[in-house]
Coordinates of C-alpha atoms in Angstrom, one line a residue:
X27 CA 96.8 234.2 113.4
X28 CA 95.6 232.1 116.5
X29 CA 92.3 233.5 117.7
X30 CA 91.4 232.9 121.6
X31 CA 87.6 231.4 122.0
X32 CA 87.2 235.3 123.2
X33 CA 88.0 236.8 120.2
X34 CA 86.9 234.2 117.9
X35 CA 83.3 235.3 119.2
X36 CA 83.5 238.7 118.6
X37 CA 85.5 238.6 115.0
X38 CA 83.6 235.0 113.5
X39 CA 80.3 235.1 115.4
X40 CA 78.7 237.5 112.5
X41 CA 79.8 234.4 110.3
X42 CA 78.0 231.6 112.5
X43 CA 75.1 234.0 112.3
X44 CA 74.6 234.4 108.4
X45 CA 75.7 230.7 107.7
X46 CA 72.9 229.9 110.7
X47 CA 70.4 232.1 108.7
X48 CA 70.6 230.5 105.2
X49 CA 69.0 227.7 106.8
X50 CA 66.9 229.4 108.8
X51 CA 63.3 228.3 107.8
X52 CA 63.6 224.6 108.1
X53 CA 65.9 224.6 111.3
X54 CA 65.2 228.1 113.2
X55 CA 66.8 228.4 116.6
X56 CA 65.1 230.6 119.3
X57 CA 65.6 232.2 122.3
X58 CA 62.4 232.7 125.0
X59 CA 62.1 236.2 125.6
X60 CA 60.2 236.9 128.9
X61 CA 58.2 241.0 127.2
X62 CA 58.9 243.1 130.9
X63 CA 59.6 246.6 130.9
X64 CA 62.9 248.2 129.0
X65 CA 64.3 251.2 129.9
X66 CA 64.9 252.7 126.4
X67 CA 65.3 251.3 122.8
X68 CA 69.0 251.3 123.5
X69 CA 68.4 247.6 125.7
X70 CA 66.0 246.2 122.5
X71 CA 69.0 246.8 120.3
X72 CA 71.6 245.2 122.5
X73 CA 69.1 242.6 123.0
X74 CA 68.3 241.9 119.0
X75 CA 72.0 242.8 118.2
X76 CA 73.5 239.9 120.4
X77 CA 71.3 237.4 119.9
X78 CA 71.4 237.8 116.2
X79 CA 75.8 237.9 116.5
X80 CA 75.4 234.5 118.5
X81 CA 73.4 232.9 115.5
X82 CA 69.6 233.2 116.9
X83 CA 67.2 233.1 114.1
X84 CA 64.4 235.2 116.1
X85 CA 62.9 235.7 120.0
X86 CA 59.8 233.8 121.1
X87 CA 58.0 236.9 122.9
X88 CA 56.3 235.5 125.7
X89 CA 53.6 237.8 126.3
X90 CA 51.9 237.7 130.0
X91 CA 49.6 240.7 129.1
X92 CA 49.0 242.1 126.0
X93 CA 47.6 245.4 126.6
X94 CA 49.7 246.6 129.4
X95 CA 51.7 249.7 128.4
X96 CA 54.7 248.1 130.2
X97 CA 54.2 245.3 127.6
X98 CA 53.2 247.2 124.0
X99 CA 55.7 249.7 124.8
X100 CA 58.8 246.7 124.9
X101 CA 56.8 245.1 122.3
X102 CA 57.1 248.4 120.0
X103 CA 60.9 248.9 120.7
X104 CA 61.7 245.4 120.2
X105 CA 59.9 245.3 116.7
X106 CA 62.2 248.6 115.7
X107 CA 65.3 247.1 117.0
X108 CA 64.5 244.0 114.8
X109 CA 63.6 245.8 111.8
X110 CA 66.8 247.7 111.6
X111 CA 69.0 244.6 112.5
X112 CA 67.5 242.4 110.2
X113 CA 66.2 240.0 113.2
X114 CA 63.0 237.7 113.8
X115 CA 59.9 237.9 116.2
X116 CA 57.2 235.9 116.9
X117 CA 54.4 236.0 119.6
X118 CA 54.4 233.3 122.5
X119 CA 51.2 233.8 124.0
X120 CA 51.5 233.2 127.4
X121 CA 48.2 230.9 128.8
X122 CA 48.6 231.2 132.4
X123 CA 47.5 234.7 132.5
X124 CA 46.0 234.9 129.1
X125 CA 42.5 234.1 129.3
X126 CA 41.1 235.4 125.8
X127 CA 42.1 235.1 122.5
X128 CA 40.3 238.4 121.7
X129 CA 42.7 240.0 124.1
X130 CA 46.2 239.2 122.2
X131 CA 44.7 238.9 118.6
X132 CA 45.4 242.6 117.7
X133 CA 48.9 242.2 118.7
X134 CA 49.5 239.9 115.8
X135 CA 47.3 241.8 113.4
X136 CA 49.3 244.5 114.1
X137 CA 52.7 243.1 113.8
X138 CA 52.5 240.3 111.5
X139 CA 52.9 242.7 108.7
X140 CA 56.1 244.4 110.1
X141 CA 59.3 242.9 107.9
X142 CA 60.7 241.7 111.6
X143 CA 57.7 238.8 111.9
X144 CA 59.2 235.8 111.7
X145 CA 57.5 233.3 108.6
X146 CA 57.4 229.8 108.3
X147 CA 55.9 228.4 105.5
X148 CA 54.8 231.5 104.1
X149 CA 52.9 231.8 107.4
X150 CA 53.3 234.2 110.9
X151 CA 54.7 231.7 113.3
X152 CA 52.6 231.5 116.6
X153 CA 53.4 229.9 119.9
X154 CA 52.4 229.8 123.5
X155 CA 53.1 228.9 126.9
X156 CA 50.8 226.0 127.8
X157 CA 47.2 226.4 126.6
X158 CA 46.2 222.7 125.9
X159 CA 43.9 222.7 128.8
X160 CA 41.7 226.1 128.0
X161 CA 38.7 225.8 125.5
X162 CA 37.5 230.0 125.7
X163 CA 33.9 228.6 126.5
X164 CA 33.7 225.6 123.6
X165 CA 33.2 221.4 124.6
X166 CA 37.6 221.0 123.8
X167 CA 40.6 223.1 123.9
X168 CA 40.6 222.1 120.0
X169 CA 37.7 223.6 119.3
X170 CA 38.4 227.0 121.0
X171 CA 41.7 227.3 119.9
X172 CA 40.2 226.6 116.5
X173 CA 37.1 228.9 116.3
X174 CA 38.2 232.1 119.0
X175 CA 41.7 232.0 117.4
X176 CA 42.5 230.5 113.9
X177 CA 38.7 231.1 112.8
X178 CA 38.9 234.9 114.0
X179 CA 41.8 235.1 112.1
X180 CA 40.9 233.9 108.9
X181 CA 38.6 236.5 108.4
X182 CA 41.3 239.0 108.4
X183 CA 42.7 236.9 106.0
X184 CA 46.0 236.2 108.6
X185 CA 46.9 231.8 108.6
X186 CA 49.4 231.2 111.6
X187 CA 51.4 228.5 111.4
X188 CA 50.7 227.4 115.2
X189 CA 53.1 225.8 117.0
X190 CA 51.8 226.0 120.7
X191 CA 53.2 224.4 124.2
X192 CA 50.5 222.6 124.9
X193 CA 52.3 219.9 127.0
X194 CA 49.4 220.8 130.1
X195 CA 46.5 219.0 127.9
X196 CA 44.4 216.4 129.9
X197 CA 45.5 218.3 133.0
X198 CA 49.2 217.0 132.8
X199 CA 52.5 219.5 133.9
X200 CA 54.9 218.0 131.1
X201 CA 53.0 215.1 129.4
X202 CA 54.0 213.7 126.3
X203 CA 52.6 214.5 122.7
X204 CA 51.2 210.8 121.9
X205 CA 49.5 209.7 118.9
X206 CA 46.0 210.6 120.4
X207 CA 46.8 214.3 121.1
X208 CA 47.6 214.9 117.4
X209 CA 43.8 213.6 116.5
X210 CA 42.7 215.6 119.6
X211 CA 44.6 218.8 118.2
X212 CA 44.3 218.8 114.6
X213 CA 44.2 222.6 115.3
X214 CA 48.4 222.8 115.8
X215 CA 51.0 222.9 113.1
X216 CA 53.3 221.3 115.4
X217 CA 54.1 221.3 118.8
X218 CA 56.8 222.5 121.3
X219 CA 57.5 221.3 125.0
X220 CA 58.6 223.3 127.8
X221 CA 58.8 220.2 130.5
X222 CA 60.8 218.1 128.5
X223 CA 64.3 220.7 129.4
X224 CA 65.2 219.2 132.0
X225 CA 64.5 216.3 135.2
X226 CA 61.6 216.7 137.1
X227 CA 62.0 217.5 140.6
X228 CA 60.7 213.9 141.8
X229 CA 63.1 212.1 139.2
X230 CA 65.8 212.8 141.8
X231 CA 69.8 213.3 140.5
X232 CA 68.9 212.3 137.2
X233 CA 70.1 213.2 133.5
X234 CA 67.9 214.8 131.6
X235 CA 66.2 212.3 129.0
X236 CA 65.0 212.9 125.4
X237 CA 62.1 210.0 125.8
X238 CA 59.6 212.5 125.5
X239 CA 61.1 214.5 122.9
X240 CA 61.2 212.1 120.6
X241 CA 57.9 210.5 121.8
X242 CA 56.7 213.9 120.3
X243 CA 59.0 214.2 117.4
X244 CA 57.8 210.7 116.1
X245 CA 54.2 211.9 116.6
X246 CA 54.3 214.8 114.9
X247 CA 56.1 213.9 111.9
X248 CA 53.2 210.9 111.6
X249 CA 50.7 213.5 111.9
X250 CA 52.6 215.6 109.3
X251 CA 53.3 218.6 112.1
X252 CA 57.0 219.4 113.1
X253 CA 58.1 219.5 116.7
X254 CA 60.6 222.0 118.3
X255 CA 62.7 220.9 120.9
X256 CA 63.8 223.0 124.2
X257 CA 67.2 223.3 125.2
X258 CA 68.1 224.8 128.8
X259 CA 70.5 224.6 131.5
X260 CA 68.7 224.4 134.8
X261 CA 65.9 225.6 136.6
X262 CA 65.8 227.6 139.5
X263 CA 62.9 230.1 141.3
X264 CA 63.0 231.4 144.6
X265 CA 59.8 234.2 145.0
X266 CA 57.3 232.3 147.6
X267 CA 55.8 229.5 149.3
X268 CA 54.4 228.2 145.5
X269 CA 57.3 229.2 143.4
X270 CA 60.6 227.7 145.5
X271 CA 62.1 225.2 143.3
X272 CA 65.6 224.1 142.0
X273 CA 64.9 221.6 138.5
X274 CA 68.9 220.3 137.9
X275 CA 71.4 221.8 136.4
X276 CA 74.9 220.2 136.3
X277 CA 75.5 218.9 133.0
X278 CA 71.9 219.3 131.9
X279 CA 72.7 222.3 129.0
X280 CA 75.3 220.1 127.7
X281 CA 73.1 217.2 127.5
X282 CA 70.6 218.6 126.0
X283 CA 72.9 220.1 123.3
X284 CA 73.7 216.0 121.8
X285 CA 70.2 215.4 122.3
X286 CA 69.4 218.1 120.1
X287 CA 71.8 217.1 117.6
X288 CA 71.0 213.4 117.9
X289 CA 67.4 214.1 117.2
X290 CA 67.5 216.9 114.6
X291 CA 64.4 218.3 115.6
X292 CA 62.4 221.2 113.3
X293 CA 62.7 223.9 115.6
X294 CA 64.7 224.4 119.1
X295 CA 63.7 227.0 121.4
X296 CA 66.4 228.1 123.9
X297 CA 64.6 228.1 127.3
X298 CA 65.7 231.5 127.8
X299 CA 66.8 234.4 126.9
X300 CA 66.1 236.4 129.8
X301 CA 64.1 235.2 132.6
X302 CA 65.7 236.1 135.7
X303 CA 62.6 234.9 137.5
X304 CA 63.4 231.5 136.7
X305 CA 67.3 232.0 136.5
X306 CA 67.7 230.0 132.9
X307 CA 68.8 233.1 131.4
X308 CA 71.7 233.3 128.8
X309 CA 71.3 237.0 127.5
X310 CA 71.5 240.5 128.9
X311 CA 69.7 241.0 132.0
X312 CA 68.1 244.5 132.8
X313 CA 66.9 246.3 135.7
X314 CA 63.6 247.3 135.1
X315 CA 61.7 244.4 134.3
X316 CA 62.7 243.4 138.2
X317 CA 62.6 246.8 139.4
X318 CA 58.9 245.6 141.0
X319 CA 60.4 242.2 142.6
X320 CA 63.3 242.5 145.2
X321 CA 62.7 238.8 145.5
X322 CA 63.6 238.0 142.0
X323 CA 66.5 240.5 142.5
X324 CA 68.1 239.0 145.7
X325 CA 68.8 235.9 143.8
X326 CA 69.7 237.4 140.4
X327 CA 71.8 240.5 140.8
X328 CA 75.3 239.8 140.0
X329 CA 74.4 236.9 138.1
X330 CA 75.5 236.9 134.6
X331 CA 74.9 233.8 132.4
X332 CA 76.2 235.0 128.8
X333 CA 79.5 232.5 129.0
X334 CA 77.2 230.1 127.6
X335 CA 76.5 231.6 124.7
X336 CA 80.4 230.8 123.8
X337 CA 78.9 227.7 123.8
X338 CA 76.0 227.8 122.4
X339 CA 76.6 229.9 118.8
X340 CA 78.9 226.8 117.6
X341 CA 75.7 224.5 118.8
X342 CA 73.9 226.7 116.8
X343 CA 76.2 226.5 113.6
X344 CA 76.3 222.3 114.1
X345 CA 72.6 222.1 114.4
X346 CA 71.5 224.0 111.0
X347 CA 74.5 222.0 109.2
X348 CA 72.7 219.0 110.0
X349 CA 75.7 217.6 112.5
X350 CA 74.6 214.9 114.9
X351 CA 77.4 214.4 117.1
X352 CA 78.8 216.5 119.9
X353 CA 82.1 216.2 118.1
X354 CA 81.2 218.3 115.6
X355 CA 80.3 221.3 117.9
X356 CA 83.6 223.2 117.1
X357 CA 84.8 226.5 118.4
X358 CA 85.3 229.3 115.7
X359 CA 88.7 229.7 116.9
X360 CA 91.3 228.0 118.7
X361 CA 88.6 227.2 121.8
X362 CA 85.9 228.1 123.5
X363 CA 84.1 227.2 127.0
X364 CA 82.1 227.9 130.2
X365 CA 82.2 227.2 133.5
X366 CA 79.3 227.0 136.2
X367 CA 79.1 226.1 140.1
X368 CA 76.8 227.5 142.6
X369 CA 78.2 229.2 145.1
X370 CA 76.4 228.4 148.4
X371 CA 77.2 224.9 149.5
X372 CA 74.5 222.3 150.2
X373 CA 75.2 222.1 153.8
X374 CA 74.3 225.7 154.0
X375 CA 71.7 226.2 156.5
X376 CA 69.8 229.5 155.1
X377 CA 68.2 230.4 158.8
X378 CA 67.4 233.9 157.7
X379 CA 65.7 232.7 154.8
X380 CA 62.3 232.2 155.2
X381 CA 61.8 230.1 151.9
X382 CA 64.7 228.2 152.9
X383 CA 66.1 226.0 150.4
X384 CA 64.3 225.2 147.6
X385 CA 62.2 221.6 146.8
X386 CA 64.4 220.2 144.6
X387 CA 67.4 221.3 146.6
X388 CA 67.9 217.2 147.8
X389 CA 68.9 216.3 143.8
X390 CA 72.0 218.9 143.5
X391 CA 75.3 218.3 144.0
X392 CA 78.0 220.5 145.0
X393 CA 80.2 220.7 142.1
X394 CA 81.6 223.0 139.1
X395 CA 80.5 222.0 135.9
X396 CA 82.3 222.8 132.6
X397 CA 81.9 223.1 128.6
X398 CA 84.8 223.8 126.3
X399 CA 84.7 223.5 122.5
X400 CA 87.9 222.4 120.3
X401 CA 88.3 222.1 117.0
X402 CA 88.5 219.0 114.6
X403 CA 92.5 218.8 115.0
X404 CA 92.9 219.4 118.8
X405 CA 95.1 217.1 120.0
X406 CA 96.9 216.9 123.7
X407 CA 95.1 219.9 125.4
X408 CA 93.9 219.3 128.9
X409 CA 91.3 220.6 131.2
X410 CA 92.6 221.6 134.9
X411 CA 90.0 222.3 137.8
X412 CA 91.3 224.4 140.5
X413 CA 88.4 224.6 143.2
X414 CA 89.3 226.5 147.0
X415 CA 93.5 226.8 145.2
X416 CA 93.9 222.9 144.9
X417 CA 93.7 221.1 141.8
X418 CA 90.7 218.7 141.9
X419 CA 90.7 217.5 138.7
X420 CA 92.3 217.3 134.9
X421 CA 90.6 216.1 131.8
X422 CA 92.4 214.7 128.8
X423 CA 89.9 216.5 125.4
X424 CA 88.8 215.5 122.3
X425 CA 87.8 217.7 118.9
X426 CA 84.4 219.0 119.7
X427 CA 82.3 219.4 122.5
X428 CA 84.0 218.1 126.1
X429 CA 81.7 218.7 129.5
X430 CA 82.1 217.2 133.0
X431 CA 81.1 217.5 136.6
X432 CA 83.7 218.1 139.6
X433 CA 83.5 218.3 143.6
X434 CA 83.8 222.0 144.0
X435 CA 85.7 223.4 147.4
X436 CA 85.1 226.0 149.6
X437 CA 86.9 229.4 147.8
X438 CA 87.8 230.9 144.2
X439 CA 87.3 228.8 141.4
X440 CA 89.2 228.5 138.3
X441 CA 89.5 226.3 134.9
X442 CA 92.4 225.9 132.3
X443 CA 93.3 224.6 129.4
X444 CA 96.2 222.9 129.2
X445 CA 98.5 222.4 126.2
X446 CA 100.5 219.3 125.4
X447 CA 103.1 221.4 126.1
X448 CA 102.3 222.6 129.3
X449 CA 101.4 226.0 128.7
X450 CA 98.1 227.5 129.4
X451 CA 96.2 228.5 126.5
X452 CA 92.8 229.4 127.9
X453 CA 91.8 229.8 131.4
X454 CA 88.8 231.3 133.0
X455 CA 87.9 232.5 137.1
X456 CA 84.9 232.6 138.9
X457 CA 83.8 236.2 140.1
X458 CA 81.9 234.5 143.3
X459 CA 84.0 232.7 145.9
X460 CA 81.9 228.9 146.5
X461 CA 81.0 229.5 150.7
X462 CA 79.3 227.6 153.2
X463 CA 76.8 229.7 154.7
X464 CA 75.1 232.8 154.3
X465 CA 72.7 235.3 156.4
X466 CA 70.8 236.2 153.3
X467 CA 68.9 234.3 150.1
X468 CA 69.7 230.7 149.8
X469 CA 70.4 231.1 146.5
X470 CA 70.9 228.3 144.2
X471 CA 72.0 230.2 140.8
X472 CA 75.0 229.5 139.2
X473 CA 78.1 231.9 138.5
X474 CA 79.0 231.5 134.8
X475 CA 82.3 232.0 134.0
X476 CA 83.9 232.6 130.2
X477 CA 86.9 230.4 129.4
X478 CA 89.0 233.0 127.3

């Protein structure tokens, strides 16, 4: 039977996921997940349940404050919904609100004993978000990590296996794990870095490079630590004067997916699951963790980004298996694919914004972007653009992973693929017309569309 990309998700996913598993401690895959509010236990368990059908080994719980009841209370119903799904967790301790190790300590005394912690090494995996620049009161961040966190926990007799962000040491926003930080840090495991995911806003239209992740791969390997790699598609945050910025998208997520596989790093964290704030999200989004930000709803309502994970669970498969080329990223059916555009134009003016566009906004380009998976006899399928009801484009494929950038047009978007024998196999339309101007939120999220 010929399965769509669709329906190959839904019938072969729980396949990618336990052949994804077996390999699970040497080459987990993560997905950032920002702890907000949930509504009942019935969001945890769609939450756990999809990321574990896409392949995800376990979530990276960034925790922003660890005794709000906001926060134990998702914490709690996340750790059941794992437990009875046979899913991972591990605390990511968030350092830019975090101030005390004393403060988030009980969290992982308490849950490092629940079957849904996720183990490395025989060990409770541990990460943060930054931290390489706090030392709790001691001469270097080494040294307080070492004695107000490791030390404390020792006596409980709990070991983490420590695996922070710490890509802020020396006072840096993205700096690169040389040889000197692992004799400065002999405290880590390993290392992960959030900067490296995409360009940085002064780069300009850029491609992403993997210069710094394998600065820090090469480093930590020396140092006998392993190094997890982030993978993201863009960046974009829209909430004030200090947080209006736009970090490229494009063919970034695509990218990043052969740099992944080119480097085979340890770990990869998926930057994220569900952070709406910063509009990387790939998983469900909810309403109450936003319920207190109409900001952060403006430019996020209506926004759904889980096409990507058609994408993303063959990665996922290719990755573990120790694959190195984008070729090798094959559907689990006949194809699979996404789409993405923003829908405001760049000429847009955004008077009623006050923000108005956001820095960063001179490196994007207006075009659609896609990703579509075949498998390793493909032969003669094509990819056709139609952007504002003109065709703009075709694309001749090959087995494996195929992405590329196009002008997009004013109006509805759409993308096909194209048999040798003309017929259409797969197709996929945009829910959000492209426009040039709007009276509201100059938004610069993407619509994500599923090729199906």
């Amino acid at each position: 039977m010929r399965i769509s990309g669709r329906s190959a998700f839904t019938f072969l996913g729980a396949l990618a996921s336990l052949l994804g598993r077996a390999n699970a401690d040497l080459k987990g895959v993560f997905g950032h997940y920002l702890i907000g509010s949930l509504g009942d236990a019935s969001e945890a368990v769609k939450d756990v349940q999809d990321a574990k059908h896409m392949g995800l080994d376990a979530f990276a719980l960034n925790v922003q404050d660890a005794t709000a009841s906001f926060a134990t209370n998702a914490i709690q119903l996340l750790f059941d919904a794992a437990e009875s799904n046979d899913f991972k967790l591990f605390f990511s301790f968030d350092m830019t609100t975090l101030t005390d190790p004393s403060t988030f300590i009980p969290l992982l005394l308490q849950y490092q004993n629940s079957s849904a912690y996720y183990f490395h090494d025989g060990r409770p995996f541990v990460s943060t978000f930054d931290g390489g620049n706090v030392a709790f009161g001691k001469s270097t961040p080494n040294e307080g990590w070492q004695t107000q966190f490791k030390d404390v926990l020792a006596k409980s007799g709990v070991n983490p296996f420590f695996v922070p962000d710490f890509d802020d040491f020396n006072n840096q926003l993205g700096g690169t794990y040389d040889a000197q930080f692992f004799k400065d840090f002999p405290v880590v495991d390993g290392v992960f870095s959030w900067e490296s995911a995409w360009p940085e806003v002064a780069e300009g239209h850029v491609n992403v490079s993997s210069a710094k992740d394998q600065t820090g791969l090469t480093n930590a390997h020396a140092a006998g630590k392993v190094y997890m790699m982030p993978l993201s598609s863009f960046q974009f945050k829209h909430i004030d004067a200090n947080q209006n910025f736009y970090r490229l998208g494009g063919l970034n997520l695509a990218q990043r997916i052969e740099q992944v596989l080119e480097l085979q790093p340890d770990f990869v964290e998926i930057i994220t699951w569900n952070d709406s704030g910063e509009s990387h999200f790939i998983g469900n989004i909810f309403p109450e963790p936003i319920a207190g930000s109409p900001a952060i709803q403006a430019y996020s309502d209506g926004f759904n980004h889980t096409a990507w994970q058609n994408v993303l669970a063959p990665f996922v498969v290719a990755y573990k298996n120790n694959k190195t080329s984008a070729a090798d990223v094959v559907p689990f059916g006949a194809f699979a694919g996404a789409f993405w555009y923003r829908p405001l134009l760049l000429s847009a003016k955004c008077a009623n914004d006050a923000l108005g566009k956001p820095d960063g906004a001179q490196n994007a380009v207006d075009e659609l972007s896609f990703a579509v998976l075949l498998p390793a006899n493909s032969t003669g399928v094509t990819v056709r653009v139609i952007s504002g009801g003109n065709v703009v484009a075709t694309f001749p494929t090959t087995p494996g992973l195929n992405a590329a950038t196009v002008p997009v047009q004013l109006g509805k978007q759409r993308v096909e693929l194209v048999a040798a024998d003309g017929s259409i196999i797969g197709a996929g339309d945009g829910t959000k017309d492209v426009v040039g101007e709007t009276d509201g939120v100059c938004n610069f999220n993407y619509e994500v569309a599923d090729i199906a």
